[in-house]
């Protein structure tokens, strides 16, 4: 069992859990993920490692409540335990000195991008970060991202904080600017990553995205997380989650992500009914 050391509500429906998992913490690297199962009857869900503390033996995850399992997870309190916490899984993000790297985070994507930006900065890159959310109340970890960035631009879709608009607007301006941009890392909803990749493509700047298809076994055997990258089938759980955003077949990814919407809605309704709650 894996005990929850700390629980924070970072924004509406967004939670941070710090979990005791010394073996995972010992090996964790930026860009990797864990698979969590709340209890013996629960489904397995992948969540990115947002931070780790090797001395304390803990892993931090940040998740948004979107359906049954994330809802059940959010109901747990500090001191409660999770049945399975498997990881670190996936390949770590490729880190080397590229020069100037723009890190673009959308919504809950700020959590996985902070350790990546930190690792890239540590090896001497200049980090310009763009953090976007739908509105001010959904923004979190501005300070954490700011600490590992040389420059931070914040946007909200509704203009309630920072600059009004989408993250792709400052991204395009940075690419048009005199300063050379050597690499872009974009993490957030698939649609946001798709448009970040579309924005950088004409400039020929390599753009790394962290894909989040539906996963089942997360060991490369079931094929559920398959994506097409440069016309080749890849499994996100073992070949990723990072891929070149210019080579991803975004339409296939987006279509496959919504395959089980009816089942997911039914599962959630059944859970609410059993609990006598409404979300
Ligand atoms: C490598 C990876 C890292 C991820 N990291 C994070 C993270 O750090 N924080 C975070 O909030 N979310 C993250 N996700 C997404 C997270 O796994 C899903 O939100 C979660 O599985 C939803 O489960 P649910 O039962 O609450 O919702 P469901 O009702 O099952 O689904 C709701 C939505 O989540 C998507 N989804 C469902 N099952 C999965 C699955 N097994 N894998 C991926 N997506 C799924 C569906 O397309 C649907 O749109 C990550 C996904 C992947 C693949
Ligand atoms: S989740 Fe089964 S192959 Fe990746």
Short mmCIF file of C-alpha atoms and ligand atoms in Angstrom, two decimals:
data_model
loop_
_atom_site.label_atom_id
_atom_site.label_comp_id
_atom_site.label_asym_id
_atom_site.label_seq_id
_atom_site.Cartn_x
_atom_site.Cartn_y
_atom_site.Cartn_z
CA UNK A 1 0.00 0.00 0.00
CA UNK A 2 1.18 3.52 -0.79
CA UNK A 3 0.34 6.16 1.78
CA UNK A 4 -0.70 9.70 0.94
CA UNK A 5 1.60 12.05 2.88
CA UNK A 6 0.05 15.28 1.67
CA UNK A 7 -3.05 16.35 -0.20
CA UNK A 8 -3.65 19.82 -1.64
CA UNK A 9 -6.54 21.24 -3.64
CA UNK A 10 -4.61 23.42 -6.11
CA UNK A 11 -7.59 24.70 -8.11
CA UNK A 12 -11.20 23.63 -8.69
CA UNK A 13 -11.03 19.86 -9.45
CA UNK A 14 -7.22 19.81 -9.46
CA UNK A 15 -5.40 17.98 -6.68
CA UNK A 16 -1.81 17.38 -5.62
CA UNK A 17 -0.93 14.19 -3.75
CA UNK A 18 2.47 13.45 -2.27
CA UNK A 19 2.75 9.68 -1.94
CA UNK A 20 5.26 7.47 -0.13
CA UNK A 21 6.87 5.35 -2.86
CA UNK A 22 10.64 5.11 -2.18
CA UNK A 23 11.44 2.70 -5.02
CA UNK A 24 9.69 4.91 -7.58
CA UNK A 25 11.26 8.08 -6.11
CA UNK A 26 14.70 6.52 -6.30
CA UNK A 27 14.53 6.12 -10.08
CA UNK A 28 12.12 8.85 -11.21
CA UNK A 29 13.21 11.21 -13.97
CA UNK A 30 11.51 14.17 -15.62
CA UNK A 31 8.90 13.12 -18.18
CA UNK A 32 8.07 9.71 -16.70
CA UNK A 33 4.75 8.58 -15.31
CA UNK A 34 3.18 6.16 -12.83
CA UNK A 35 0.14 3.92 -13.06
CA UNK A 36 -2.21 4.22 -10.11
CA UNK A 37 -4.96 1.88 -8.91
CA UNK A 38 -7.05 3.22 -6.05
CA UNK A 39 -8.08 -0.23 -4.76
CA UNK A 40 -8.23 -3.91 -5.89
CA UNK A 41 -11.36 -3.28 -7.95
CA UNK A 42 -10.22 -0.01 -9.47
CA UNK A 43 -9.00 0.66 -13.01
CA UNK A 44 -5.39 1.57 -13.73
CA UNK A 45 -4.79 5.19 -14.71
CA UNK A 46 -1.54 6.83 -15.82
CA UNK A 47 -0.43 10.07 -14.13
CA UNK A 48 2.77 12.00 -14.78
CA UNK A 49 5.39 12.35 -12.05
CA UNK A 50 5.27 16.04 -11.15
CA UNK A 51 8.06 15.89 -8.55
CA UNK A 52 10.00 13.49 -6.37
CA UNK A 53 12.06 13.57 -3.19
CA UNK A 54 14.59 10.74 -3.06
CA UNK A 55 15.48 11.39 0.60
CA UNK A 56 11.89 11.41 1.75
CA UNK A 57 11.04 8.58 -0.66
CA UNK A 58 8.02 10.41 -2.06
CA UNK A 59 6.44 11.14 -5.43
CA UNK A 60 4.16 14.07 -6.22
CA UNK A 61 1.30 13.68 -8.68
CA UNK A 62 -1.11 16.38 -9.81
CA UNK A 63 -4.38 15.35 -11.40
CA UNK A 64 -7.61 16.79 -12.69
CA UNK A 65 -10.92 15.15 -11.82
CA UNK A 66 -12.44 14.07 -15.15
CA UNK A 67 -14.16 10.75 -14.43
CA UNK A 68 -14.65 7.83 -12.05
CA UNK A 69 -11.07 7.03 -11.04
CA UNK A 70 -9.81 10.59 -10.68
CA UNK A 71 -12.97 11.39 -8.70
CA UNK A 72 -12.39 8.41 -6.40
CA UNK A 73 -8.73 9.41 -5.99
CA UNK A 74 -9.70 12.96 -5.07
CA UNK A 75 -11.88 11.64 -2.25
CA UNK A 76 -8.86 10.19 -0.45
CA UNK A 77 -7.27 12.16 2.39
CA UNK A 78 -3.73 12.47 3.75
CA UNK A 79 -3.04 9.26 5.72
CA UNK A 80 -5.16 7.10 3.37
CA UNK A 81 -3.42 4.59 1.08
CA UNK A 82 -3.55 3.63 -2.59
CA UNK A 83 -3.33 -0.06 -3.55
CA UNK A 84 -1.00 0.18 -6.57
CA UNK A 85 1.49 2.82 -7.58
CA UNK A 86 3.65 1.46 -10.40
CA UNK A 87 6.60 3.27 -11.94
CA UNK A 88 8.56 5.05 -13.06
CA UNK A 89 7.20 4.19 -16.52
CA UNK A 90 7.93 5.56 -19.96
CA UNK A 91 11.10 7.12 -21.29
CA UNK A 92 12.48 10.20 -19.54
CA UNK A 93 12.43 13.47 -21.46
CA UNK A 94 15.60 13.97 -23.51
CA UNK A 95 17.67 16.58 -21.68
CA UNK A 96 20.77 18.29 -23.09
CA UNK A 97 21.98 21.81 -23.73
CA UNK A 98 19.98 23.00 -26.74
CA UNK A 99 20.26 26.76 -26.15
CA UNK A 100 16.93 28.53 -25.67
CA UNK A 101 13.97 26.29 -24.92
CA UNK A 102 10.35 27.45 -24.77
CA UNK A 103 8.27 25.36 -22.33
CA UNK A 104 4.55 25.69 -23.00
CA UNK A 105 2.15 24.40 -20.34
CA UNK A 106 -1.62 24.22 -20.69
CA UNK A 107 -3.80 23.72 -17.61
CA UNK A 108 -2.75 20.73 -15.54
CA UNK A 109 0.24 20.36 -17.95
CA UNK A 110 2.17 22.80 -15.77
CA UNK A 111 2.81 20.01 -13.24
CA UNK A 112 4.74 17.70 -15.60
CA UNK A 113 6.53 20.60 -17.30
CA UNK A 114 8.12 21.99 -14.11
CA UNK A 115 10.57 19.07 -13.58
CA UNK A 116 11.38 19.10 -17.32
CA UNK A 117 12.08 22.85 -17.33
CA UNK A 118 14.17 22.43 -14.16
CA UNK A 119 16.24 19.61 -15.72
CA UNK A 120 16.73 21.60 -18.95
CA UNK A 121 17.79 24.69 -17.00
CA UNK A 122 20.21 22.69 -14.86
CA UNK A 123 22.22 21.72 -17.96
CA UNK A 124 22.50 25.33 -19.10
CA UNK A 125 19.49 26.06 -21.31
CA UNK A 126 17.72 29.40 -21.21
CA UNK A 127 14.09 28.65 -20.37
CA UNK A 128 11.21 30.80 -21.57
CA UNK A 129 7.92 29.45 -20.23
CA UNK A 130 4.38 30.10 -21.37
CA UNK A 131 1.70 29.07 -18.90
CA UNK A 132 -1.94 29.10 -19.98
CA UNK A 133 -5.28 28.28 -18.38
CA UNK A 134 -8.91 28.91 -19.20
CA UNK A 135 -9.23 31.42 -16.34
CA UNK A 136 -7.39 32.76 -13.29
CA UNK A 137 -8.99 30.31 -10.83
CA UNK A 138 -7.58 27.34 -12.82
CA UNK A 139 -4.00 28.62 -12.72
CA UNK A 140 -1.57 27.02 -10.28
CA UNK A 141 2.21 26.55 -9.89
CA UNK A 142 2.95 29.94 -11.49
CA UNK A 143 5.69 30.42 -8.85
CA UNK A 144 7.09 26.91 -9.33
CA UNK A 145 7.37 27.39 -13.10
CA UNK A 146 8.68 30.94 -12.63
CA UNK A 147 11.49 29.67 -10.39
CA UNK A 148 12.86 27.37 -13.11
CA UNK A 149 12.36 29.85 -15.98
CA UNK A 150 14.35 32.89 -17.14
CA UNK A 151 11.13 34.41 -18.44
CA UNK A 152 7.51 33.50 -17.77
CA UNK A 153 4.46 34.57 -19.79
CA UNK A 154 1.02 33.80 -18.37
CA UNK A 155 -2.14 33.71 -20.47
CA UNK A 156 -5.80 33.09 -19.70
CA UNK A 157 -8.43 32.42 -22.36
CA UNK A 158 -10.84 34.88 -20.72
CA UNK A 159 -8.26 37.54 -19.79
CA UNK A 160 -8.96 37.22 -16.05
CA UNK A 161 -5.19 37.10 -15.37
CA UNK A 162 -2.04 37.75 -17.38
CA UNK A 163 -2.39 38.14 -21.09
CA UNK A 164 -5.78 37.39 -22.72
CA UNK A 165 -5.66 34.62 -25.31
CA UNK A 166 -4.21 31.22 -26.07
CA UNK A 167 -0.64 30.05 -25.41
CA UNK A 168 0.01 29.79 -29.14
CA UNK A 169 -0.06 33.60 -29.51
CA UNK A 170 3.03 34.40 -27.34
CA UNK A 171 4.63 31.22 -28.71
CA UNK A 172 4.32 32.56 -32.27
CA UNK A 173 5.69 35.95 -31.21
CA UNK A 174 8.70 34.31 -29.53
CA UNK A 175 9.39 32.39 -32.74
CA UNK A 176 9.10 35.56 -34.82
CA UNK A 177 11.35 37.50 -32.45
CA UNK A 178 15.05 38.08 -33.09
CA UNK A 179 16.10 35.58 -30.42
CA UNK A 180 16.76 32.11 -31.77
CA UNK A 181 14.53 29.41 -30.27
CA UNK A 182 16.21 26.00 -30.34
CA UNK A 183 13.47 23.77 -29.02
CA UNK A 184 9.89 23.83 -27.75
CA UNK A 185 8.37 21.49 -25.18
CA UNK A 186 4.56 21.58 -24.99
CA UNK A 187 2.43 19.73 -22.44
CA UNK A 188 -1.30 20.04 -21.93
CA UNK A 189 -4.55 18.92 -23.55
CA UNK A 190 -4.00 17.17 -26.90
CA UNK A 191 -5.69 19.95 -28.82
CA UNK A 192 -3.36 22.53 -27.27
CA UNK A 193 -0.27 20.42 -28.07
CA UNK A 194 -1.53 19.94 -31.63
CA UNK A 195 -1.81 23.69 -32.17
CA UNK A 196 1.56 24.37 -30.51
CA UNK A 197 3.09 21.93 -33.00
CA UNK A 198 1.21 23.59 -35.89
CA UNK A 199 2.52 26.99 -34.71
CA UNK A 200 6.19 25.91 -34.59
CA UNK A 201 6.16 23.80 -37.78
CA UNK A 202 6.65 26.68 -40.26
CA UNK A 203 9.63 27.85 -38.17
CA UNK A 204 11.24 24.39 -38.22
CA UNK A 205 11.75 24.34 -34.45
CA UNK A 206 11.65 20.84 -32.97
CA UNK A 207 8.63 20.54 -30.70
CA UNK A 208 8.41 17.79 -28.12
CA UNK A 209 4.95 16.87 -26.84
CA UNK A 210 3.90 14.46 -24.08
CA UNK A 211 1.02 12.35 -25.39
CA UNK A 212 -1.84 11.12 -23.21
CA UNK A 213 -3.84 8.44 -25.03
CA UNK A 214 -5.99 5.99 -23.09
CA UNK A 215 -3.79 3.30 -21.53
CA UNK A 216 -4.59 -0.11 -20.10
CA UNK A 217 -1.56 -2.23 -19.21
CA UNK A 218 1.15 0.46 -19.73
CA UNK A 219 3.66 -2.28 -20.56
CA UNK A 220 3.49 -2.20 -24.36
CA UNK A 221 1.37 -5.35 -24.70
CA UNK A 222 -2.29 -4.35 -25.07
CA UNK A 223 -1.88 -1.83 -27.90
CA UNK A 224 -4.46 0.54 -26.41
CA UNK A 225 -2.13 3.55 -26.34
CA UNK A 226 -1.07 3.20 -29.98
CA UNK A 227 -0.43 6.40 -31.91
CA UNK A 228 0.94 7.05 -35.36
CA UNK A 229 4.19 9.03 -35.45
CA UNK A 230 5.79 9.74 -38.82
CA UNK A 231 3.51 7.04 -40.26
CA UNK A 232 4.79 4.39 -37.84
CA UNK A 233 2.71 2.85 -35.04
CA UNK A 234 4.21 3.60 -31.64
CA UNK A 235 3.06 2.71 -28.13
CA UNK A 236 3.05 5.76 -25.89
CA UNK A 237 3.59 3.75 -22.69
CA UNK A 238 6.93 2.28 -23.77
CA UNK A 239 8.07 4.40 -26.75
CA UNK A 240 6.95 7.70 -25.19
CA UNK A 241 5.23 9.63 -23.75
CA UNK A 242 7.42 12.23 -25.53
CA UNK A 243 7.27 12.46 -29.32
CA UNK A 244 8.07 14.96 -32.05
CA UNK A 245 4.85 16.99 -32.31
CA UNK A 246 5.39 17.60 -36.03
CA UNK A 247 5.21 13.87 -36.72
CA UNK A 248 2.17 12.95 -34.61
CA UNK A 249 -1.09 12.02 -36.34
CA UNK A 250 -3.20 14.30 -34.15
CA UNK A 251 -6.54 13.42 -35.74
CA UNK A 252 -6.03 9.73 -34.94
CA UNK A 253 -4.98 10.52 -31.35
CA UNK A 254 -7.96 12.81 -30.76
CA UNK A 255 -10.38 10.27 -32.27
CA UNK A 256 -8.99 7.40 -30.17
CA UNK A 257 -9.16 9.47 -26.97
CA UNK A 258 -12.93 9.74 -27.28
CA UNK A 259 -13.64 6.07 -28.21
CA UNK A 260 -14.97 5.20 -24.74
CA UNK A 261 -16.86 8.39 -23.89
CA UNK A 262 -20.20 6.55 -23.48
CA UNK A 263 -18.66 3.87 -21.24
CA UNK A 264 -16.81 6.53 -19.21
CA UNK A 265 -20.02 8.49 -18.69
CA UNK A 266 -21.90 5.33 -17.70
CA UNK A 267 -19.15 4.31 -15.27
CA UNK A 268 -19.25 7.73 -13.62
CA UNK A 269 -23.05 7.77 -13.41
CA UNK A 270 -22.99 4.28 -11.87
CA UNK A 271 -20.41 5.38 -9.33
CA UNK A 272 -22.41 8.50 -8.42
CA UNK A 273 -25.54 6.40 -8.08
CA UNK A 274 -23.78 3.93 -5.75
CA UNK A 275 -22.46 6.79 -3.64
CA UNK A 276 -25.71 8.74 -3.68
CA UNK A 277 -23.75 11.80 -4.87
CA UNK A 278 -23.86 14.20 -7.78
CA UNK A 279 -20.78 15.77 -9.25
C1 LIG B 1 1.24 9.15 -19.84
C2 LIG B 1 0.02 9.87 -19.29
C3 LIG B 1 0.20 10.79 -18.28
C4 LIG B 1 -0.90 11.45 -17.74
N1 LIG B 1 -0.68 12.36 -16.73
C5 LIG B 1 -1.71 13.01 -16.19
C6 LIG B 1 -1.50 13.93 -15.11
O1 LIG B 1 -0.36 14.13 -14.65
N2 LIG B 1 -2.58 14.56 -14.58
C7 LIG B 1 -3.84 14.33 -15.07
O2 LIG B 1 -4.79 14.95 -14.55
N3 LIG B 1 -4.09 13.46 -16.06
C8 LIG B 1 -3.05 12.79 -16.63
N4 LIG B 1 -3.28 11.86 -17.64
C9 LIG B 1 -4.69 11.58 -18.03
C10 LIG B 1 -5.32 10.65 -16.99
O3 LIG B 1 -4.72 9.38 -17.06
C11 LIG B 1 -6.83 10.52 -17.25
O4 LIG B 1 -7.42 11.78 -16.98
C12 LIG B 1 -7.49 9.47 -16.36
O5 LIG B 1 -7.10 8.18 -16.77
C13 LIG B 1 -9.00 9.60 -16.39
O6 LIG B 1 -9.58 8.54 -15.64
P1 LIG B 1 -11.05 8.68 -15.06
O7 LIG B 1 -11.55 7.34 -14.69
O8 LIG B 1 -11.08 9.71 -13.97
O9 LIG B 1 -11.87 9.29 -16.25
P2 LIG B 1 -12.58 8.49 -17.46
O10 LIG B 1 -14.03 8.59 -17.27
O11 LIG B 1 -11.99 7.14 -17.64
O12 LIG B 1 -12.13 9.37 -18.68
C14 LIG B 1 -12.30 10.75 -18.74
C15 LIG B 1 -11.32 11.27 -19.79
O13 LIG B 1 -9.97 10.82 -19.54
C16 LIG B 1 -9.41 10.10 -20.67
N5 LIG B 1 -8.87 8.80 -20.20
C17 LIG B 1 -9.60 7.79 -19.70
N6 LIG B 1 -8.84 6.74 -19.34
C18 LIG B 1 -7.57 7.09 -19.64
C19 LIG B 1 -6.34 6.39 -19.51
N7 LIG B 1 -6.24 5.15 -18.98
N8 LIG B 1 -5.25 7.05 -19.95
C20 LIG B 1 -5.33 8.28 -20.44
N9 LIG B 1 -6.47 8.97 -20.56
C21 LIG B 1 -7.58 8.39 -20.19
C22 LIG B 1 -10.59 9.83 -21.61
O14 LIG B 1 -10.21 10.04 -22.95
C23 LIG B 1 -11.66 10.80 -21.20
O15 LIG B 1 -11.65 11.93 -22.01
C24 LIG B 1 -2.21 11.19 -18.22
C25 LIG B 1 -2.39 10.27 -19.24
C26 LIG B 1 -1.29 9.62 -19.78
C27 LIG B 1 -1.46 8.62 -20.86
S1 LIG B 2 -1.13 0.85 -22.62
FE1 LIG B 2 -1.08 -1.12 -23.49
S2 LIG B 2 0.42 -0.98 -25.02
FE2 LIG B 2 0.50 0.94 -24.01
#
